[in-house]
Amino acid sequence: MSWSIVLFNSNEKIPCDLDFDENILEPILFSDILERSFSEIKSDKNHREIKGSNFSIDFFVDNEPTGTKMLNLYGENGLFELIELAKKYKWQVYDTSLNEFIDIENPKNNGFENHKKYVEQIINRK
């Protein structure tokens, strides 16, 4: 099971409750930036999988510029790679396991442990 992260491209701070005017988002082609930023990427039609050291990141190619991008992570190291891109491109990173934005200057506080507990619960139900 994957851990979902949402990237936001905006110069304005997105509120944690995600109640905001979408006009503050600045559309870009996230997938183009992601593909240029990693060397090992598997492609299958419009699906991409970034492979890294102890992580992978799944996403679908953007058909047009957008202000948000959902990614599925496998492994906490993937988040730290995304944080470096977020710093470079001034993205905001929303962690669905925490239901809040990650402080990109202190990304150790993230939802990976919550995600692992959730996966363990599901596995133990079987």
Coordinates of N, CA, C and O in Angstrom, one line a residue:
M1 N 0.8 -1.2 0.0 CA 0.0 0.0 0.0 C 0.9 1.2 0.0 O 1.9 1.3 0.6
S2 N 0.4 2.2 -0.7 CA 1.2 3.5 -0.8 C 0.8 4.5 0.2 O -0.3 4.4 0.8
W3 N 1.6 5.5 0.4 CA 1.5 6.6 1.2 C 1.3 7.8 0.3 O 2.1 8.1 -0.6
S4 N 0.2 8.5 0.4 CA -0.2 9.6 -0.5 C 0.3 10.9 0.0 O 0.1 11.3 1.1
I5 N 0.9 11.6 -1.0 CA 1.4 13.0 -0.7 C 0.8 13.9 -1.9 O 0.8 13.4 -3.0
V6 N 0.5 15.1 -1.5 CA 0.0 16.0 -2.5 C 0.9 17.2 -2.6 O 1.1 17.8 -1.5
L7 N 1.3 17.6 -3.8 CA 2.1 18.8 -4.0 C 1.2 19.9 -4.4 O 0.3 19.7 -5.2
F8 N 1.5 21.1 -3.9 CA 0.7 22.3 -4.2 C 1.8 23.3 -4.7 O 2.8 23.6 -4.1
N9 N 1.4 24.0 -5.8 CA 2.3 25.1 -6.4 C 1.5 26.4 -6.2 O 0.6 26.7 -7.0
S10 N 1.9 27.1 -5.2 CA 1.3 28.4 -4.9 C 2.2 29.3 -4.1 O 3.0 28.8 -3.3
N11 N 2.2 30.6 -4.4 CA 3.0 31.5 -3.6 C 2.3 31.9 -2.3 O 2.9 32.4 -1.4
E12 N 1.0 31.5 -2.2 CA 0.2 31.8 -1.0 C 0.2 30.5 -0.2 O 0.1 29.4 -0.7
K13 N 0.1 30.7 1.2 CA 0.1 29.5 2.1 C -1.3 28.9 1.9 O -2.3 29.5 2.1
I14 N -1.3 27.6 1.7 CA -2.5 26.8 1.6 C -3.0 26.4 3.0 O -2.2 25.9 3.8
P15 N -4.2 26.7 3.4 CA -4.7 26.3 4.7 C -4.8 24.8 4.9 O -5.0 24.1 4.0
C16 N -4.5 24.4 6.1 CA -4.5 22.9 6.5 C -5.9 22.3 6.2 O -5.9 21.1 5.9
D17 N -7.0 23.0 6.3 CA -8.3 22.4 6.0 C -8.5 22.3 4.5 O -9.6 21.8 4.1
L18 N -7.6 22.8 3.7 CA -7.7 22.7 2.2 C -8.9 23.5 1.7 O -9.3 23.2 0.6
D19 N -9.4 24.4 2.4 CA -10.5 25.2 2.0 C -9.9 26.6 1.5 O -9.6 27.4 2.3
F20 N -9.8 26.7 0.2 CA -9.1 27.8 -0.4 C -9.6 28.0 -1.8 O -10.2 27.2 -2.4
D21 N -9.4 29.2 -2.3 CA -9.7 29.6 -3.7 C -8.7 29.0 -4.6 O -7.5 29.3 -4.5
E22 N -9.1 28.1 -5.5 CA -8.1 27.4 -6.4 C -7.4 28.4 -7.3 O -6.4 28.0 -7.9
N23 N -7.8 29.6 -7.4 CA -7.1 30.6 -8.2 C -5.7 31.0 -7.7 O -4.9 31.6 -8.4
I24 N -5.5 30.6 -6.4 CA -4.1 30.9 -5.9 C -3.1 29.9 -6.3 O -1.9 30.0 -6.1
L25 N -3.6 28.8 -7.0 CA -2.6 27.8 -7.5 C -2.0 28.2 -8.8 O -2.7 28.8 -9.6
E26 N -0.8 27.9 -9.0 CA -0.1 28.3 -10.2 C 0.2 27.0 -11.0 O 1.0 26.2 -10.6
P27 N -0.5 26.8 -12.1 CA -0.4 25.5 -12.9 C 1.0 25.4 -13.5 O 1.6 26.3 -14.0
I28 N 1.5 24.1 -13.3 CA 2.8 23.7 -13.9 C 2.6 22.3 -14.3 O 1.7 21.6 -14.0
L29 N 3.6 21.8 -15.0 CA 3.7 20.4 -15.4 C 4.6 19.7 -14.4 O 5.8 19.5 -14.6
F30 N 4.0 19.3 -13.3 CA 4.8 18.6 -12.2 C 5.5 17.4 -12.8 O 6.6 17.1 -12.4
S31 N 4.8 16.6 -13.6 CA 5.4 15.4 -14.1 C 6.7 15.6 -14.9 O 7.7 14.9 -14.8
D32 N 6.7 16.7 -15.7 CA 8.0 17.1 -16.4 C 9.1 17.3 -15.4 O 10.2 16.9 -15.7
I33 N 8.8 18.1 -14.4 CA 9.9 18.4 -13.4 C 10.3 17.1 -12.7 O 11.5 16.8 -12.5
L34 N 9.4 16.2 -12.3 CA 9.7 15.0 -11.7 C 10.6 14.1 -12.6 O 11.6 13.5 -12.2
E35 N 10.2 14.0 -13.9 CA 11.0 13.2 -14.8 C 12.4 13.7 -15.0 O 13.3 12.9 -15.2
R36 N 12.5 15.0 -15.0 CA 13.9 15.6 -15.2 C 14.7 15.5 -14.0 O 16.0 15.6 -14.0
S37 N 14.1 15.2 -12.8 CA 14.8 15.3 -11.5 C 15.3 13.9 -11.1 O 16.1 13.9 -10.1
F38 N 14.9 12.9 -11.7 CA 15.3 11.5 -11.2 C 15.9 10.7 -12.4 O 15.3 10.9 -13.5
S39 N 16.9 9.9 -12.2 CA 17.5 9.2 -13.3 C 16.8 7.8 -13.6 O 16.8 7.4 -14.7
E40 N 16.3 7.2 -12.5 CA 15.8 5.8 -12.8 C 14.2 5.9 -12.7 O 13.6 6.0 -11.6
I41 N 13.6 5.9 -13.9 CA 12.2 6.0 -14.0 C 11.7 4.9 -14.9 O 12.1 4.8 -16.1
K42 N 10.7 4.2 -14.5 CA 10.0 3.2 -15.3 C 8.8 3.9 -15.9 O 8.0 4.5 -15.2
S43 N 8.6 3.6 -17.2 CA 7.4 4.2 -17.9 C 6.5 3.1 -18.4 O 7.0 2.1 -19.0
D44 N 5.2 3.3 -18.3 CA 4.2 2.4 -18.8 C 3.0 3.3 -19.2 O 2.2 3.7 -18.4
K45 N 2.9 3.6 -20.5 CA 1.9 4.5 -21.0 C 2.0 5.8 -20.3 O 3.1 6.5 -20.3
N46 N 1.0 6.2 -19.5 CA 1.1 7.5 -18.8 C 1.4 7.4 -17.3 O 1.4 8.3 -16.6
H47 N 1.8 6.2 -16.9 CA 2.2 5.9 -15.5 C 3.7 6.0 -15.4 O 4.5 5.5 -16.3
R48 N 4.2 6.5 -14.3 CA 5.7 6.6 -14.1 C 5.9 6.0 -12.7 O 5.2 6.3 -11.7
E49 N 7.1 5.4 -12.5 CA 7.6 4.9 -11.2 C 9.0 5.3 -11.1 O 9.9 4.9 -11.8
I50 N 9.3 6.2 -10.1 CA 10.6 6.6 -9.8 C 11.2 5.6 -8.8 O 10.5 5.3 -7.8
K51 N 12.4 5.1 -9.1 CA 13.0 4.1 -8.3 C 14.2 4.8 -7.7 O 15.0 5.4 -8.3
G52 N 14.3 4.6 -6.3 CA 15.5 5.2 -5.6 C 15.9 4.2 -4.5 O 15.5 3.1 -4.4
S53 N 16.9 4.7 -3.7 CA 17.4 3.9 -2.6 C 16.4 3.8 -1.5 O 16.0 4.8 -0.8
N54 N 15.8 2.6 -1.4 CA 14.8 2.3 -0.4 C 13.5 3.1 -0.6 O 12.8 3.4 0.4
F55 N 13.1 3.4 -1.8 CA 11.9 4.1 -2.0 C 11.5 4.0 -3.5 O 12.3 3.7 -4.4
S56 N 10.2 4.2 -3.7 CA 9.7 4.4 -5.1 C 8.5 5.4 -5.0 O 7.9 5.6 -3.9
I57 N 8.3 6.1 -6.1 CA 7.3 7.1 -6.2 C 6.5 6.9 -7.4 O 7.1 6.9 -8.5
D58 N 5.2 6.7 -7.3 CA 4.3 6.5 -8.5 C 3.5 7.7 -8.8 O 3.0 8.4 -7.8
F59 N 3.4 8.0 -10.0 CA 2.5 9.1 -10.4 C 2.1 8.9 -11.9 O 2.6 8.1 -12.6
F60 N 1.1 9.7 -12.3 CA 0.7 9.7 -13.7 C 1.1 11.0 -14.4 O 1.2 12.1 -13.7
V61 N 1.4 11.0 -15.6 CA 1.9 12.1 -16.4 C 0.8 13.1 -16.5 O -0.4 12.8 -16.7
D62 N 1.2 14.4 -16.4 CA 0.2 15.5 -16.5 C -0.1 15.7 -18.0 O 0.8 15.7 -18.8
N63 N -1.4 15.8 -18.3 CA -1.8 16.1 -19.7 C -1.8 17.6 -19.9 O -1.7 18.1 -21.1
E64 N -1.9 18.4 -18.9 CA -1.9 19.9 -18.9 C -1.4 20.4 -17.6 O -1.4 19.7 -16.6
P65 N -1.0 21.6 -17.6 CA -0.5 22.2 -16.3 C -1.6 22.2 -15.2 O -2.8 22.4 -15.5
T66 N -1.1 21.9 -14.0 CA -2.0 21.9 -12.9 C -1.3 22.5 -11.6 O -0.1 22.5 -11.6
G67 N -2.1 22.9 -10.7 CA -1.6 23.5 -9.4 C -1.3 22.5 -8.3 O -0.7 22.8 -7.3
T68 N -1.8 21.2 -8.5 CA -1.6 20.2 -7.5 C -1.2 18.9 -8.2 O -1.4 18.7 -9.4
K69 N -0.5 18.0 -7.4 CA -0.1 16.7 -8.0 C -0.1 15.7 -6.8 O 0.6 15.9 -5.8
M70 N -0.9 14.6 -7.0 CA -0.9 13.5 -6.0 C 0.2 12.5 -6.4 O 0.2 12.1 -7.6
L71 N 0.9 12.1 -5.4 CA 2.0 11.1 -5.6 C 1.8 9.9 -4.6 O 1.3 10.2 -3.5
N72 N 2.1 8.7 -5.0 CA 2.1 7.6 -4.1 C 3.5 7.2 -3.8 O 4.2 6.9 -4.7
L73 N 3.8 7.2 -2.5 CA 5.2 6.9 -2.1 C 5.2 5.5 -1.4 O 4.3 5.1 -0.8
Y74 N 6.3 4.8 -1.6 CA 6.7 3.6 -1.0 C 8.0 3.8 -0.3 O 9.0 3.8 -1.0
G75 N 8.0 4.0 1.0 CA 9.3 4.3 1.7 C 9.4 5.8 2.0 O 9.2 6.6 1.2
E76 N 9.9 6.0 3.2 CA 10.0 7.4 3.7 C 11.1 8.2 3.0 O 11.0 9.4 2.8
N77 N 12.1 7.5 2.4 CA 13.2 8.2 1.7 C 12.6 9.0 0.5 O 13.1 10.0 0.1
G78 N 11.5 8.5 -0.1 CA 10.9 9.2 -1.2 C 10.4 10.6 -0.8 O 10.5 11.5 -1.6
L79 N 9.9 10.7 0.4 CA 9.4 12.0 0.9 C 10.6 13.0 1.0 O 10.5 14.1 0.5
F80 N 11.7 12.5 1.5 CA 12.9 13.4 1.6 C 13.4 13.9 0.3 O 13.8 15.0 0.1
E81 N 13.3 13.0 -0.7 CA 13.6 13.4 -2.1 C 12.7 14.5 -2.6 O 13.1 15.5 -3.2
L82 N 11.4 14.3 -2.3 CA 10.4 15.3 -2.8 C 10.6 16.6 -2.0 O 10.3 17.7 -2.6
I83 N 11.0 16.5 -0.8 CA 11.2 17.8 0.0 C 12.3 18.6 -0.6 O 12.1 19.8 -0.7
E84 N 13.3 18.0 -1.1 CA 14.4 18.8 -1.8 C 13.8 19.5 -3.0 O 14.2 20.6 -3.3
L85 N 13.0 18.8 -3.8 CA 12.3 19.4 -5.0 C 11.4 20.5 -4.5 O 11.3 21.6 -5.1
A86 N 10.7 20.3 -3.4 CA 9.7 21.3 -2.9 C 10.5 22.6 -2.5 O 10.0 23.7 -2.8
K87 N 11.6 22.4 -1.9 CA 12.5 23.6 -1.6 C 12.9 24.3 -2.8 O 12.8 25.6 -2.9
K88 N 13.3 23.6 -3.8 CA 13.8 24.2 -5.0 C 12.7 24.9 -5.8 O 12.9 26.0 -6.3
Y89 N 11.5 24.3 -5.9 CA 10.5 24.9 -6.7 C 9.4 25.6 -5.8 O 8.4 26.1 -6.4
K90 N 9.6 25.7 -4.5 CA 8.7 26.4 -3.6 C 7.3 25.8 -3.6 O 6.3 26.5 -3.6
W91 N 7.3 24.5 -3.6 CA 6.0 23.7 -3.5 C 5.7 23.6 -2.0 O 6.5 23.6 -1.1
Q92 N 4.4 23.3 -1.7 CA 3.9 23.0 -0.4 C 3.6 21.5 -0.5 O 3.0 21.0 -1.5
V93 N 3.9 20.8 0.6 CA 3.7 19.3 0.6 C 2.7 18.9 1.6 O 2.9 19.1 2.8
Y94 N 1.6 18.3 1.2 CA 0.5 17.9 2.1 C 0.6 16.4 2.3 O 0.7 15.6 1.3
D95 N 0.6 16.0 3.5 CA 0.8 14.6 3.9 C -0.6 14.0 4.3 O -1.2 14.4 5.3
T96 N -1.1 13.1 3.5 CA -2.5 12.6 3.8 C -2.5 11.7 5.0 O -3.6 11.6 5.6
S97 N -1.4 11.2 5.5 CA -1.4 10.4 6.7 C -1.5 11.3 8.0 O -1.9 10.8 9.0
L98 N -1.0 12.5 7.8 CA -1.1 13.5 8.9 C -2.3 14.4 8.8 O -2.7 15.0 9.8
N99 N -2.8 14.5 7.6 CA -3.8 15.5 7.3 C -3.4 16.9 7.6 O -4.1 17.7 8.1
E100 N -2.1 17.1 7.2 CA -1.6 18.5 7.3 C -0.3 18.6 6.4 O 0.2 17.7 5.9
F101 N 0.1 19.9 6.3 CA 1.3 20.2 5.5 C 2.5 19.8 6.3 O 2.6 20.0 7.5
I102 N 3.5 19.4 5.5 CA 4.8 19.1 6.1 C 5.7 20.4 6.2 O 5.7 21.1 5.2
D103 N 6.3 20.6 7.3 CA 7.3 21.7 7.4 C 8.5 21.2 6.6 O 9.2 20.3 7.1
I104 N 8.7 21.8 5.5 CA 9.8 21.3 4.6 C 11.2 21.7 5.2 O 12.2 21.1 4.8
E105 N 11.3 22.5 6.2 CA 12.5 22.8 6.9 C 12.8 21.7 8.0 O 13.9 21.6 8.5
N106 N 11.7 21.0 8.4 CA 11.8 20.0 9.4 C 10.9 18.8 9.0 O 9.9 18.6 9.7
P107 N 11.3 18.1 8.0 CA 10.4 17.1 7.4 C 10.4 15.8 8.2 O 9.6 14.8 7.9
K108 N 11.1 15.7 9.3 CA 11.1 14.5 10.1 C 9.7 14.2 10.7 O 9.3 13.1 11.0
N109 N 9.0 15.3 10.9 CA 7.6 15.2 11.4 C 6.7 15.0 10.2 O 6.3 15.9 9.6
N110 N 6.5 13.7 9.9 CA 5.7 13.4 8.8 C 4.8 12.2 9.1 O 4.9 11.6 10.2
G111 N 4.0 11.7 8.2 CA 3.0 10.7 8.5 C 3.4 9.3 8.1 O 2.6 8.4 8.1
F112 N 4.7 9.1 7.9 CA 5.2 7.7 7.5 C 4.8 6.7 8.6 O 4.4 5.6 8.3
E113 N 5.0 7.0 9.9 CA 4.7 6.1 11.0 C 3.2 5.8 11.0 O 2.8 4.6 11.2
N114 N 2.4 6.8 10.8 CA 1.0 6.6 10.7 C 0.6 5.7 9.6 O -0.3 4.8 9.7
H115 N 1.2 5.9 8.5 CA 1.0 5.0 7.3 C 1.4 3.6 7.6 O 0.6 2.7 7.3
K116 N 2.5 3.4 8.2 CA 3.0 2.0 8.5 C 2.0 1.3 9.5 O 1.7 0.2 9.3
K117 N 1.5 2.1 10.5 CA 0.5 1.5 11.4 C -0.8 1.1 10.7 O -1.4 0.1 11.0
Y118 N -1.2 1.9 9.8 CA -2.4 1.7 9.0 C -2.3 0.4 8.2 O -3.1 -0.5 8.2
V119 N -1.1 0.3 7.5 CA -0.8 -0.9 6.7 C -0.8 -2.2 7.6 O -1.4 -3.2 7.2
E120 N -0.2 -2.1 8.8 CA -0.2 -3.2 9.7 C -1.6 -3.6 10.1 O -1.9 -4.8 10.2
Q121 N -2.4 -2.6 10.4 CA -3.8 -2.9 10.8 C -4.5 -3.7 9.7 O -5.2 -4.7 9.9
I122 N -4.4 -3.3 8.4 CA -5.0 -4.0 7.3 C -4.5 -5.4 7.2 O -5.2 -6.3 7.0
I123 N -3.2 -5.5 7.3 CA -2.5 -6.9 7.1 C -3.0 -7.8 8.2 O -3.3 -9.0 8.0
N124 N -3.1 -7.3 9.4 CA -3.5 -8.1 10.6 C -5.0 -8.5 10.6 O -5.4 -9.4 11.3
R125 N -5.8 -7.8 9.8 CA -7.2 -8.1 9.7 C -7.4 -9.4 8.9 O -8.5 -10.1 9.0
K126 N -6.5 -9.8 8.0 CA -6.7 -10.9 7.1 C -6.5 -12.2 7.9 O -5.9 -12.4 8.8

